[in-house]
Each structure stands twice: as structure tokens, then as C-alpha cells.
PDB file of C-alpha atoms in Angstrom:
ATOM      1  CA  MET A   1     135.033  50.066 142.929  1.00 56.00           C
ATOM      2  CA  ALA A   2     135.949  53.691 142.238  1.00 68.00           C
ATOM      3  CA  PRO A   3     136.054  55.088 138.870  1.00 73.00           C
ATOM      4  CA  PHE A   4     140.090  55.603 138.962  1.00 77.00           C
ATOM      5  CA  GLU A   5     140.554  52.034 140.101  1.00 73.00           C
ATOM      6  CA  ALA A   6     138.331  50.702 137.428  1.00 68.00           C
ATOM      7  CA  LEU A   7     140.368  52.723 135.065  1.00 75.00           C
ATOM      8  CA  TYR A   8     144.150  52.203 135.955  1.00 77.00           C
ATOM      9  CA  GLY A   9     143.666  48.934 137.982  1.00 74.00           C
ATOM     10  CA  LYS A  10     144.939  50.653 141.283  1.00 78.00           C
ATOM     11  CA  CYS A  11     143.634  52.658 144.197  1.00 76.00           C
ATOM     12  CA  CYS A  12     144.175  56.668 143.794  1.00 73.00           C
ATOM     13  CA  ARG A  13     146.844  57.764 146.031  1.00 68.00           C
ATOM     14  CA  SER A  14     147.441  61.530 147.259  1.00 59.00           C
ATOM     15  CA  PRO A  15     150.304  63.330 145.818  1.00 57.00           C
ATOM     16  CA  VAL A  16     152.453  62.496 148.949  1.00 51.00           C
ATOM     17  CA  CYS A  17     151.962  58.803 148.543  1.00 51.00           C
ATOM     18  CA  TRP A  18     152.495  58.452 144.704  1.00 49.00           C
ATOM     19  CA  GLY A  19     155.797  56.877 145.007  1.00 50.00           C
ATOM     20  CA  GLU A  20     156.462  53.324 145.765  1.00 52.00           C
ATOM     21  CA  VAL A  21     154.628  51.864 149.108  1.00 51.00           C
ATOM     22  CA  GLY A  22     156.739  51.671 152.176  1.00 52.00           C
ATOM     23  CA  GLU A  23     158.545  53.329 154.800  1.00 51.00           C
ATOM     24  CA  GLN A  24     160.664  55.855 152.659  1.00 54.00           C
ATOM     25  CA  ARG A  25     159.579  59.628 153.067  1.00 57.00           C
ATOM     26  CA  MET A  26     160.015  61.869 150.177  1.00 52.00           C
ATOM     27  CA  LEU A  27     160.628  65.551 150.387  1.00 63.00           C
ATOM     28  CA  GLY A  28     161.673  68.592 148.210  1.00 70.00           C
ATOM     29  CA  PRO A  29     162.652  67.836 144.640  1.00 78.00           C
ATOM     30  CA  GLU A  30     162.455  64.159 145.050  1.00 77.00           C
ATOM     31  CA  LEU A  31     158.664  64.608 145.847  1.00 76.00           C
ATOM     32  CA  VAL A  32     158.152  66.811 142.758  1.00 79.00           C
ATOM     33  CA  ARG A  33     160.019  64.717 140.393  1.00 82.00           C
ATOM     34  CA  THR A  34     158.158  61.382 141.584  1.00 82.00           C
ATOM     35  CA  THR A  35     154.496  63.442 141.320  1.00 81.00           C
ATOM     36  CA  ASN A  36     155.550  64.982 137.901  1.00 84.00           C
ATOM     37  CA  ALA A  37     156.405  61.393 136.884  1.00 86.00           C
ATOM     38  CA  ALA A  38     153.124  60.000 138.093  1.00 85.00           C
ATOM     39  CA  ILE A  39     150.989  62.812 136.144  1.00 86.00           C
ATOM     40  CA  GLN A  40     152.813  62.236 132.950  1.00 88.00           C
ATOM     41  CA  LYS A  41     151.884  58.405 133.116  1.00 88.00           C
ATOM     42  CA  ILE A  42     148.292  59.125 134.029  1.00 87.00           C
ATOM     43  CA  ARG A  43     148.034  61.512 131.180  1.00 87.00           C
ATOM     44  CA  ALA A  44     149.532  59.021 128.829  1.00 88.00           C
ATOM     45  CA  ARG A  45     147.011  56.201 129.792  1.00 88.00           C
ATOM     46  CA  MET A  46     144.210  58.834 129.449  1.00 88.00           C
ATOM     47  CA  MET A  47     145.193  59.421 126.136  1.00 89.00           C
ATOM     48  CA  THR A  48     145.503  55.631 125.053  1.00 89.00           C
ATOM     49  CA  SER A  49     142.101  55.061 126.425  1.00 88.00           C
ATOM     50  CA  GLN A  50     140.544  57.877 124.764  1.00 88.00           C
ATOM     51  CA  SER A  51     142.007  57.239 121.209  1.00 88.00           C
ATOM     52  CA  ARG A  52     140.712  53.625 121.776  1.00 87.00           C
ATOM     53  CA  GLN A  53     137.128  54.609 122.602  1.00 86.00           C
ATOM     54  CA  LYS A  54     137.422  57.329 119.445  1.00 84.00           C
ATOM     55  CA  SER A  55     138.347  54.388 117.139  1.00 84.00           C
ATOM     56  CA  TYR A  56     135.614  52.503 118.334  1.00 81.00           C
ATOM     57  CA  ALA A  57     133.127  55.632 117.587  1.00 78.00           C
ATOM     58  CA  ASP A  58     134.489  56.650 114.395  1.00 76.00           C
ATOM     59  CA  VAL A  59     133.510  53.257 112.770  1.00 75.00           C
ATOM     60  CA  ARG A  60     129.700  54.113 113.187  1.00 71.00           C
ATOM     61  CA  ARG A  61     130.073  57.492 112.123  1.00 70.00           C
ATOM     62  CA  LYS A  62     130.413  59.474 108.782  1.00 70.00           C
ATOM     63  CA  ASP A  63     130.658  62.843 107.637  1.00 69.00           C
ATOM     64  CA  LEU A  64     127.466  64.642 106.631  1.00 76.00           C
ATOM     65  CA  GLU A  65     127.457  66.310 103.136  1.00 79.00           C
ATOM     66  CA  PHE A  66     124.653  67.716 101.572  1.00 83.00           C
ATOM     67  CA  GLU A  67     124.382  69.143  97.634  1.00 83.00           C
ATOM     68  CA  VAL A  68     122.786  72.270  96.333  1.00 86.00           C
ATOM     69  CA  GLY A  69     118.936  71.628  95.802  1.00 85.00           C
ATOM     70  CA  ASP A  70     118.833  68.814  98.686  1.00 86.00           C
ATOM     71  CA  MET A  71     115.997  69.515 101.131  1.00 86.00           C
ATOM     72  CA  VAL A  72     116.910  69.429 104.892  1.00 87.00           C
ATOM     73  CA  PHE A  73     115.217  69.747 108.217  1.00 85.00           C
ATOM     74  CA  LEU A  74     116.497  72.288 110.727  1.00 82.00           C
ATOM     75  CA  LYS A  75     117.334  71.510 114.526  1.00 80.00           C
ATOM     76  CA  VAL A  76     116.206  74.098 116.891  1.00 73.00           C
ATOM     77  CA  ALA A  77     116.647  74.321 120.597  1.00 63.00           C
ATOM     78  CA  PRO A  78     113.779  74.785 122.972  1.00 53.00           C
ATOM     79  CA  MET A  79     113.887  78.204 123.726  1.00 46.00           C
ATOM     80  CA  GLU A  80     114.995  79.046 119.992  1.00 46.00           C
ATOM     81  CA  GLY A  81     111.940  77.266 119.215  1.00 42.00           C
ATOM     82  CA  VAL A  82     109.866  79.666 121.243  1.00 42.00           C
ATOM     83  CA  LEU A  83     111.405  82.732 120.370  1.00 43.00           C
ATOM     84  CA  ARG A  84     112.996  82.698 116.781  1.00 46.00           C
ATOM     85  CA  PHE A  85     110.810  80.091 115.086  1.00 48.00           C
ATOM     86  CA  VAL A  86     107.784  80.651 116.106  1.00 48.00           C
ATOM     87  CA  LYS A  87     107.231  76.998 117.846  1.00 49.00           C
ATOM     88  CA  LYS A  88     105.485  77.344 121.026  1.00 51.00           C
ATOM     89  CA  GLY A  89     104.956  74.817 123.836  1.00 52.00           C
ATOM     90  CA  LYS A  90     106.701  71.834 125.284  1.00 54.00           C
ATOM     91  CA  LEU A  91     105.757  69.547 122.757  1.00 54.00           C
ATOM     92  CA  SER A  92     107.273  71.419 119.806  1.00 57.00           C
ATOM     93  CA  PRO A  93     108.978  69.610 117.105  1.00 64.00           C
ATOM     94  CA  ARG A  94     112.696  69.507 117.346  1.00 72.00           C
ATOM     95  CA  PHE A  95     112.943  69.955 113.589  1.00 74.00           C
ATOM     96  CA  VAL A  96     111.637  72.640 111.000  1.00 76.00           C
ATOM     97  CA  GLY A  97     111.283  72.408 107.540  1.00 75.00           C
ATOM     98  CA  PRO A  98     112.016  71.235 105.197  1.00 83.00           C
ATOM     99  CA  PHE A  99     114.133  73.741 103.468  1.00 86.00           C
ATOM    100  CA  GLU A 100     116.209  74.031 100.310  1.00 88.00           C
ATOM    101  CA  ILE A 101     119.972  74.333 100.321  1.00 88.00           C
ATOM    102  CA  LEU A 102     121.167  77.080  98.323  1.00 89.00           C
ATOM    103  CA  GLU A 103     124.638  77.275  98.749  1.00 88.00           C
ATOM    104  CA  ARG A 104     127.794  75.723 100.538  1.00 88.00           C
ATOM    105  CA  ILE A 105     129.481  77.856 102.751  1.00 87.00           C
ATOM    106  CA  GLY A 106     133.021  76.387 103.205  1.00 84.00           C
ATOM    107  CA  PRO A 107     133.195  72.535 104.402  1.00 83.00           C
ATOM    108  CA  VAL A 108     130.672  72.245 107.164  1.00 85.00           C
ATOM    109  CA  ALA A 109     128.151  75.370 106.664  1.00 88.00           C
ATOM    110  CA  TYR A 110     125.301  75.754 104.241  1.00 88.00           C
ATOM    111  CA  ARG A 111     122.788  78.553 103.380  1.00 89.00           C
ATOM    112  CA  LEU A 112     119.423  77.558 103.308  1.00 87.00           C
ATOM    113  CA  ALA A 113     115.943  79.126 101.741  1.00 87.00           C
ATOM    114  CA  LEU A 114     114.011  80.351 104.708  1.00 83.00           C
ATOM    115  CA  PRO A 115     110.612  81.763 104.224  1.00 81.00           C
ATOM    116  CA  PRO A 116     109.720  85.064 105.005  1.00 81.00           C
ATOM    117  CA  SER A 117     108.661  84.242 108.620  1.00 74.00           C
ATOM    118  CA  PHE A 118     111.764  83.630 109.329  1.00 74.00           C
ATOM    119  CA  SER A 119     113.570  87.047 108.463  1.00 75.00           C
ATOM    120  CA  ALA A 120     115.012  87.258 112.063  1.00 75.00           C
ATOM    121  CA  VAL A 121     116.807  84.219 111.678  1.00 78.00           C
ATOM    122  CA  HIS A 122     120.551  84.067 109.937  1.00 81.00           C
ATOM    123  CA  ASP A 123     120.420  81.784 106.965  1.00 83.00           C
ATOM    124  CA  VAL A 124     123.548  80.051 107.129  1.00 88.00           C
ATOM    125  CA  PHE A 125     123.907  77.087 109.439  1.00 86.00           C
ATOM    126  CA  HIS A 126     126.404  74.395 110.892  1.00 87.00           C
ATOM    127  CA  VAL A 127     125.815  70.771 108.984  1.00 86.00           C
ATOM    128  CA  SER A 128     125.252  69.447 112.742  1.00 83.00           C
ATOM    129  CA  MET A 129     121.866  71.212 112.749  1.00 83.00           C
ATOM    130  CA  LEU A 130     120.759  69.620 109.426  1.00 84.00           C
ATOM    131  CA  ARG A 131     118.773  66.477 108.732  1.00 84.00           C
ATOM    132  CA  ARG A 132     118.428  65.259 105.376  1.00 85.00           C
ATOM    133  CA  TYR A 133     114.843  65.151 104.131  1.00 83.00           C
ATOM    134  CA  VAL A 134     113.780  61.860 102.125  1.00 79.00           C
ATOM    135  CA  ALA A 135     111.012  62.989  99.431  1.00 74.00           C
ATOM    136  CA  ASP A 136     107.702  60.922  99.973  1.00 70.00           C
ATOM    137  CA  PRO A 137     104.895  61.244  97.785  1.00 68.00           C
ATOM    138  CA  THR A 138     102.399  60.695 100.576  1.00 64.00           C
ATOM    139  CA  HIS A 139     103.686  63.835 102.189  1.00 62.00           C
ATOM    140  CA  VAL A 140     102.224  65.715  99.377  1.00 58.00           C
ATOM    141  CA  VAL A 141      98.628  66.825  99.786  1.00 53.00           C
ATOM    142  CA  ASP A 142      96.445  67.277  96.638  1.00 55.00           C
ATOM    143  CA  PHE A 143      94.241  69.975  97.310  1.00 52.00           C
ATOM    144  CA  LYS A 144      90.622  70.036  95.027  1.00 57.00           C
ATOM    145  CA  PRO A 145      89.774  73.171  93.672  1.00 57.00           C
ATOM    146  CA  LEU A 146      87.522  75.130  96.354  1.00 53.00           C
ATOM    147  CA  GLN A 147      84.238  77.261  95.329  1.00 57.00           C
ATOM    148  CA  VAL A 148      84.775  80.491  97.258  1.00 53.00           C
ATOM    149  CA  SER A 149      82.070  82.681  98.267  1.00 52.00           C
ATOM    150  CA  GLU A 150      82.110  86.438  97.696  1.00 55.00           C
ATOM    151  CA  ASN A 151      82.881  86.663 101.322  1.00 54.00           C
ATOM    152  CA  LEU A 152      86.100  84.681 100.831  1.00 53.00           C
ATOM    153  CA  SER A 153      84.378  81.775 102.809  1.00 54.00           C
ATOM    154  CA  TYR A 154      83.646  77.883 101.496  1.00 57.00           C
ATOM    155  CA  GLU A 155      81.547  75.195 102.898  1.00 66.00           C
ATOM    156  CA  GLU A 156      83.356  72.325 104.396  1.00 73.00           C
ATOM    157  CA  GLN A 157      82.486  68.793 103.103  1.00 78.00           C
ATOM    158  CA  PRO A 158      82.724  65.542 104.803  1.00 85.00           C
ATOM    159  CA  VAL A 159      84.716  62.821 102.914  1.00 84.00           C
ATOM    160  CA  GLU A 160      84.145  59.552 104.983  1.00 86.00           C
ATOM    161  CA  VAL A 161      83.650  58.201 108.478  1.00 87.00           C
ATOM    162  CA  LEU A 162      86.309  57.222 110.298  1.00 87.00           C
ATOM    163  CA  ALA A 163      85.389  56.054 113.596  1.00 88.00           C
ATOM    164  CA  ARG A 164      82.024  55.640 115.701  1.00 88.00           C
ATOM    165  CA  GLU A 165      81.500  56.072 119.309  1.00 87.00           C
ATOM    166  CA  VAL A 166      78.478  56.210 121.866  1.00 87.00           C
ATOM    167  CA  LYS A 167      78.929  58.841 124.721  1.00 85.00           C
ATOM    168  CA  LYS A 168      76.969  58.229 127.798  1.00 83.00           C
ATOM    169  CA  LEU A 169      75.457  61.301 129.632  1.00 79.00           C
ATOM    170  CA  CYS A 170      73.519  60.567 132.674  1.00 80.00           C
ATOM    171  CA  SER A 171      70.482  58.968 131.511  1.00 80.00           C
ATOM    172  CA  ARG A 172      71.241  59.501 127.840  1.00 83.00           C
ATOM    173  CA  GLU A 173      73.261  57.946 125.132  1.00 85.00           C
ATOM    174  CA  ILE A 174      74.777  60.273 122.204  1.00 86.00           C
ATOM    175  CA  SER A 175      76.077  58.627 118.801  1.00 88.00           C
ATOM    176  CA  LEU A 176      79.219  59.971 117.459  1.00 89.00           C
ATOM    177  CA  VAL A 177      81.019  59.789 114.473  1.00 89.00           C
ATOM    178  CA  LYS A 178      84.683  60.928 113.733  1.00 89.00           C
ATOM    179  CA  VAL A 179      84.436  62.496 110.193  1.00 88.00           C
ATOM    180  CA  LEU A 180      87.202  63.289 107.983  1.00 87.00           C
ATOM    181  CA  TRP A 181      86.862  66.571 106.094  1.00 83.00           C
ATOM    182  CA  GLN A 182      87.894  67.573 102.479  1.00 77.00           C
ATOM    183  CA  ASN A 183      91.222  69.276 102.136  1.00 71.00           C
ATOM    184  CA  HIS A 184      91.877  68.394 105.783  1.00 76.00           C
ATOM    185  CA  GLY A 185      94.507  65.685 107.361  1.00 76.00           C
ATOM    186  CA  VAL A 186      93.253  62.663 109.434  1.00 80.00           C
ATOM    187  CA  GLU A 187      94.774  64.660 112.479  1.00 80.00           C
ATOM    188  CA  GLU A 188      92.295  67.309 111.862  1.00 81.00           C
ATOM    189  CA  ALA A 189      88.988  64.937 112.025  1.00 85.00           C
ATOM    190  CA  THR A 190      86.237  66.000 114.233  1.00 86.00           C
ATOM    191  CA  TRP A 191      83.825  64.272 116.285  1.00 87.00           C
ATOM    192  CA  GLU A 192      80.345  65.137 115.273  1.00 87.00           C
ATOM    193  CA  LYS A 193      76.832  63.683 116.457  1.00 86.00           C
ATOM    194  CA  GLU A 194      75.799  61.090 114.154  1.00 87.00           C
ATOM    195  CA  GLU A 195      72.289  62.173 113.919  1.00 86.00           C
ATOM    196  CA  ASP A 196      73.123  65.671 112.438  1.00 86.00           C
ATOM    197  CA  MET A 197      75.727  64.220 110.275  1.00 86.00           C
ATOM    198  CA  ARG A 198      72.743  62.191 108.706  1.00 86.00           C
ATOM    199  CA  ALA A 199      70.364  64.849 108.184  1.00 86.00           C
ATOM    200  CA  GLN A 200      72.843  67.274 106.516  1.00 85.00           C
ATOM    201  CA  TYR A 201      75.046  64.660 104.926  1.00 85.00           C
ATOM    202  CA  PRO A 202      72.773  61.456 104.315  1.00 85.00           C
ATOM    203  CA  GLU A 203      74.881  60.156 101.388  1.00 84.00           C
ATOM    204  CA  LEU A 204      78.226  60.009 103.903  1.00 82.00           C
ATOM    205  CA  PHE A 205      76.312  56.862 105.174  1.00 79.00           C
ATOM    206  CA  GLU A 206      75.115  55.075 102.252  1.00 74.00           C
ATOM    207  CA  VAL A 207      77.100  51.899 101.502  1.00 63.00           C
TER     208      VAL A 207
END
């Protein structure tokens, strides 16, 4: 079944056949008048269908509004994410931030507090590009004071062993441990040789 037939309940006919089916032949002004009447009827039915679908969609929609001081994420397009927001790669995030709202510009635009690295980006955005950020205490990383040496370096300290694994290489088996380091997230944990870690940090393996 063609889309036209599914929508209007009848087969689509060419302009020369938009009149009633029969042997009558329409020519001149009569053809134009009949065609215009059919076009007006089609437009009215399309408008009715669009209005009906819009009423269904509007039930699940609501206007987005933010207050000054709210934190929001900023939606970026793939190309903008690479060139304007310094986010490279196919798996670059669709949103950056969160950023604080400084000012409301009209009914649908907001000014954001962007970092200096975004100096080339205009700081006013349409509401459709914003997503509300809900504060979560787990998102805050509490960094302990670091003992920094004279050359501005510090020693990494392991926190705990997250996992163990045995890697086979030819006739050898190497025991590995996944180590969580101080001041780093779980996603930054590294695989190290268990033998070396036991020698350097024996307290890490004490039960």
C-alpha cells in the first residue's frame, strides 16, 4: 500500500484524473477548477493530520527553563566538538560541561560561564542546546594534599588492588594486578606485575 493511499484511504490519481471516475473528459477551466478543489481538500486533510499528531506529541513535551546559577551541560555537534571544543575522536562526548548560567537572554537563550579554553566560542546558547545537570556528591573528587618535590613531581601511591589476572606468554605465566592509584579515578587504574608491586608496596597485599 502506498503512503498516499494509507493516509487518505484512496489511490493517488494524476491531475487529469482528479475528477470523478467515469467517461467524462475535463478540459480548460473545468480541469483547473477541479484540480484546485482537490488540492485544497488535500491540504486541509494534511493540516488535520499534522494537528492531530502534534497534539499527541505535545502531551509528552514541556518547555525548558533554567534559572541563573543553575549548572547545565552544553550539547555539541561532532564537527564542533573537534574544532571548537577541543574534543577529538569518534567517541568524543555529545555534551561538555557542566557550566553555570550567568544570565537569561530573552525567552529561549542563556549566557554561560565558559572556561578560558573556550574563548573562541560565543557564550550565548539556545535552550535546545542545554541539558540540566543534577548535582551528585559522588562527582566530587576529594584530593588529598600532595608532597611535591623541588622539581614539581610527586610519588604515586597505590590505594588498593581492584582485580587479578594471569597472563600466559609462551611457557611463562605472569601474575598481574589492577591497581587503583591515589588521586586517580577507577577508570585510570593500571595493570602492574604482582611481583613488582609486592616488592615495592608489601602493605598493599596485607589482609
